[in-house]
Short mmCIF file of C-alpha atoms in Angstrom, two decimals:
data_model
loop_
_atom_site.label_atom_id
_atom_site.label_comp_id
_atom_site.label_asym_id
_atom_site.label_seq_id
_atom_site.Cartn_x
_atom_site.Cartn_y
_atom_site.Cartn_z
CA MET A 1 95.97 -311.22 124.49
CA SER A 2 95.08 -314.17 121.74
CA GLN A 3 91.87 -314.64 120.42
CA LEU A 4 91.52 -318.71 121.38
CA ALA A 5 89.43 -321.72 119.91
CA VAL A 6 88.95 -323.90 123.14
CA THR A 7 87.15 -327.79 122.60
CA VAL A 8 86.05 -330.14 124.99
CA ILE A 9 84.46 -333.48 124.25
CA GLY A 10 84.42 -336.29 126.88
CA PRO A 11 81.89 -338.61 128.87
CA ASP A 12 78.87 -336.58 130.12
CA ARG A 13 78.97 -335.97 134.12
CA PRO A 14 78.05 -333.39 137.18
CA GLY A 15 80.64 -330.52 136.81
CA ILE A 16 81.90 -330.53 133.50
CA ILE A 17 81.14 -326.66 132.98
CA ALA A 18 81.94 -325.51 136.30
CA ASP A 19 85.40 -327.05 136.08
CA VAL A 20 86.46 -326.12 132.64
CA THR A 21 85.06 -322.41 133.18
CA GLU A 22 86.99 -322.28 136.58
CA ALA A 23 90.11 -323.11 134.95
CA LEU A 24 89.73 -320.72 132.70
CA VAL A 25 88.50 -317.86 134.66
CA GLY A 26 91.93 -318.54 136.80
CA THR A 27 93.78 -316.98 133.63
CA GLY A 28 91.33 -314.16 133.43
CA VAL A 29 90.10 -315.15 130.17
CA ASN A 30 86.48 -313.97 129.53
CA LEU A 31 84.28 -316.49 127.61
CA GLU A 32 82.85 -314.73 124.47
CA ASP A 33 80.88 -316.95 122.53
CA THR A 34 79.99 -320.75 123.64
CA THR A 35 78.08 -323.63 122.72
CA MET A 36 77.40 -327.11 124.45
CA THR A 37 75.54 -329.91 124.21
CA LEU A 38 75.28 -333.56 124.83
CA LEU A 39 76.23 -335.65 122.12
CA ARG A 40 74.78 -339.55 122.51
CA GLY A 41 76.20 -339.38 125.87
CA HIS A 42 78.97 -337.34 125.43
CA PHE A 43 79.10 -333.33 126.42
CA ALA A 44 80.78 -331.30 123.55
CA MET A 45 81.66 -327.77 124.19
CA MET A 46 83.33 -324.81 121.85
CA ILE A 47 84.43 -321.68 123.26
CA VAL A 48 85.58 -318.49 121.48
CA CYS A 49 87.94 -316.62 124.17
CA ALA A 50 90.58 -313.98 124.72
CA GLY A 51 93.47 -315.00 126.64
CA PRO A 52 96.85 -316.09 126.94
CA PHE A 53 97.44 -319.66 125.07
CA ASP A 54 99.86 -320.87 127.20
CA GLU A 55 98.16 -320.34 130.86
CA VAL A 56 95.07 -321.50 129.21
CA LYS A 57 96.52 -324.77 127.78
CA SER A 58 98.55 -325.32 131.35
CA ALA A 59 95.09 -324.27 132.98
CA LEU A 60 93.18 -327.04 131.35
CA GLU A 61 96.08 -329.24 131.44
CA PRO A 62 94.60 -331.21 134.79
CA LEU A 63 91.28 -331.93 132.87
CA ARG A 64 92.97 -333.66 130.08
CA GLY A 65 92.55 -337.67 130.32
CA GLU A 66 88.82 -337.89 130.75
CA LEU A 67 88.06 -334.79 128.84
CA VAL A 68 90.06 -334.24 125.08
CA ILE A 69 90.92 -330.53 125.12
CA THR A 70 92.06 -328.43 122.44
CA VAL A 71 92.91 -324.78 122.31
CA ARG A 72 94.08 -323.38 119.27
CA THR A 73 94.67 -319.25 118.60
CA MET A 74 92.22 -318.26 115.85
CA GLY A 75 92.76 -315.63 113.19
CA PRO A 76 90.89 -312.28 113.62
CA GLU A 77 87.36 -312.00 114.09
CA HIS A 78 85.12 -312.02 110.61
CA GLU A 79 82.00 -310.36 111.02
CA HIS A 80 79.03 -312.29 109.82
CA ALA A 81 76.72 -309.59 107.76
CA PRO A 82 73.24 -311.36 107.43
CA ILE A 83 73.35 -312.06 103.73
CA GLY A 84 70.00 -311.92 103.60
CA ALA A 85 66.63 -313.50 105.03
CA PRO A 86 66.55 -316.15 108.08
CA TYR A 87 64.82 -319.18 107.37
CA MET A 88 64.07 -322.76 109.42
CA LEU A 89 65.08 -326.02 107.81
CA SER A 90 63.65 -329.03 109.53
CA VAL A 91 64.23 -332.88 108.15
CA HIS A 92 62.66 -335.77 109.57
CA GLY A 93 62.65 -339.38 108.99
CA ALA A 94 64.10 -342.71 108.85
CA ASP A 95 67.77 -342.38 109.55
CA ARG A 96 70.06 -343.31 106.70
CA PRO A 97 73.93 -341.84 105.45
CA GLY A 98 73.86 -338.85 103.36
CA ILE A 99 70.69 -336.40 104.67
CA VAL A 100 72.75 -334.15 105.99
CA ALA A 101 75.48 -333.76 102.95
CA ALA A 102 72.56 -333.39 100.55
CA VAL A 103 69.95 -331.29 102.08
CA THR A 104 73.06 -328.86 103.27
CA ARG A 105 74.05 -329.26 99.54
CA MET A 106 70.94 -327.93 98.45
CA ILE A 107 71.60 -325.03 100.89
CA ALA A 108 74.68 -323.65 99.21
CA ALA A 109 73.61 -324.01 95.74
CA ALA A 110 70.76 -321.57 96.48
CA GLY A 111 73.76 -319.42 97.61
CA GLY A 112 72.39 -319.77 101.25
CA THR A 113 74.88 -320.06 104.58
CA ILE A 114 74.03 -322.29 107.83
CA THR A 115 74.06 -320.20 111.18
CA ASP A 116 73.23 -322.99 113.19
CA LEU A 117 72.22 -326.87 112.50
CA ALA A 118 71.54 -329.60 115.33
CA THR A 119 70.82 -333.26 114.51
CA ARG A 120 69.20 -335.49 116.70
CA LEU A 121 68.79 -339.49 116.44
CA SER A 122 66.00 -340.96 118.79
CA GLY A 123 65.43 -344.57 117.57
CA GLY A 124 64.92 -344.69 114.29
CA LEU A 125 63.86 -341.41 113.79
CA TYR A 126 66.26 -338.60 112.46
CA VAL A 127 65.40 -335.12 113.02
CA LEU A 128 67.63 -332.17 111.92
CA THR A 129 67.25 -328.60 112.69
CA ALA A 130 68.97 -325.63 111.15
CA GLU A 131 68.91 -321.72 111.02
CA VAL A 132 69.39 -320.51 107.15
CA GLU A 133 70.11 -317.27 105.77
CA LEU A 134 69.28 -316.81 101.83
CA PRO A 135 70.18 -314.07 99.75
CA PRO A 136 67.38 -311.77 98.49
CA THR A 137 68.34 -313.35 94.74
CA ALA A 138 67.56 -316.88 95.56
CA GLU A 139 64.74 -318.70 94.14
CA LEU A 140 62.42 -320.10 96.61
CA GLY A 141 60.58 -322.08 94.22
CA MET A 142 62.83 -323.88 92.65
CA LEU A 143 64.94 -324.41 96.33
CA ASN A 144 61.86 -326.04 97.59
CA ARG A 145 61.28 -328.28 94.55
CA ALA A 146 65.14 -329.08 94.90
CA LEU A 147 64.64 -329.96 98.68
CA GLU A 148 61.45 -331.81 97.91
CA ILE A 149 63.26 -334.28 95.28
CA THR A 150 66.51 -334.59 97.83
CA ALA A 151 63.80 -335.45 100.67
CA GLU A 152 61.89 -337.91 98.37
CA GLU A 153 65.00 -339.38 97.03
CA LEU A 154 66.49 -340.14 100.96
CA GLY A 155 62.60 -341.01 102.30
CA VAL A 156 62.47 -337.96 104.40
CA GLY A 157 59.78 -334.93 105.11
CA VAL A 158 61.44 -331.34 104.48
CA THR A 159 60.31 -328.27 105.40
CA LEU A 160 61.69 -324.57 104.56
CA ARG A 161 59.65 -321.74 106.03
CA PRO A 162 61.10 -318.22 107.03
CA ALA A 163 62.05 -317.68 110.78
CA GLU A 164 59.64 -316.04 113.20
CA SER A 165 61.58 -313.65 116.08
CA ASP A 166 61.05 -316.25 118.61
CA ASP A 167 62.86 -319.15 116.34
CA LEU A 168 66.51 -317.25 116.54
#
């Protein structure tokens, strides 16, 4: 059995999750990691599972058309060892291009890694929330200052704070 990555996207409707998972269970697949969300009225799902590639692809075939479905074989699993302390990053303000790129570049420059990120646009308000891990060597004062400068240039507000256990 191969470790597979399955992605599904399409217009939201009742029963998509049931349809996809029922098709998969018929192949003997067990869902390992999943994430599902609505993006501007479209349902998006990512699944990591172990199963027979050809059978999984065939089982999902009847759902193609209304849904865009991909099935890919993944390489060996990489354990994610935390690099440091968890933080919560939030950005909010008027929508404009470049917010995600600029803010995530600051985290990367500090040696941080982003373990989860979500954005939402509601009217003209853009909101980004992210779970971030920062190494012990990260200069928090410098990172906060860099984020403040970037936020000012973008016309948004930014907050970086240690994550509480109930945040994660």
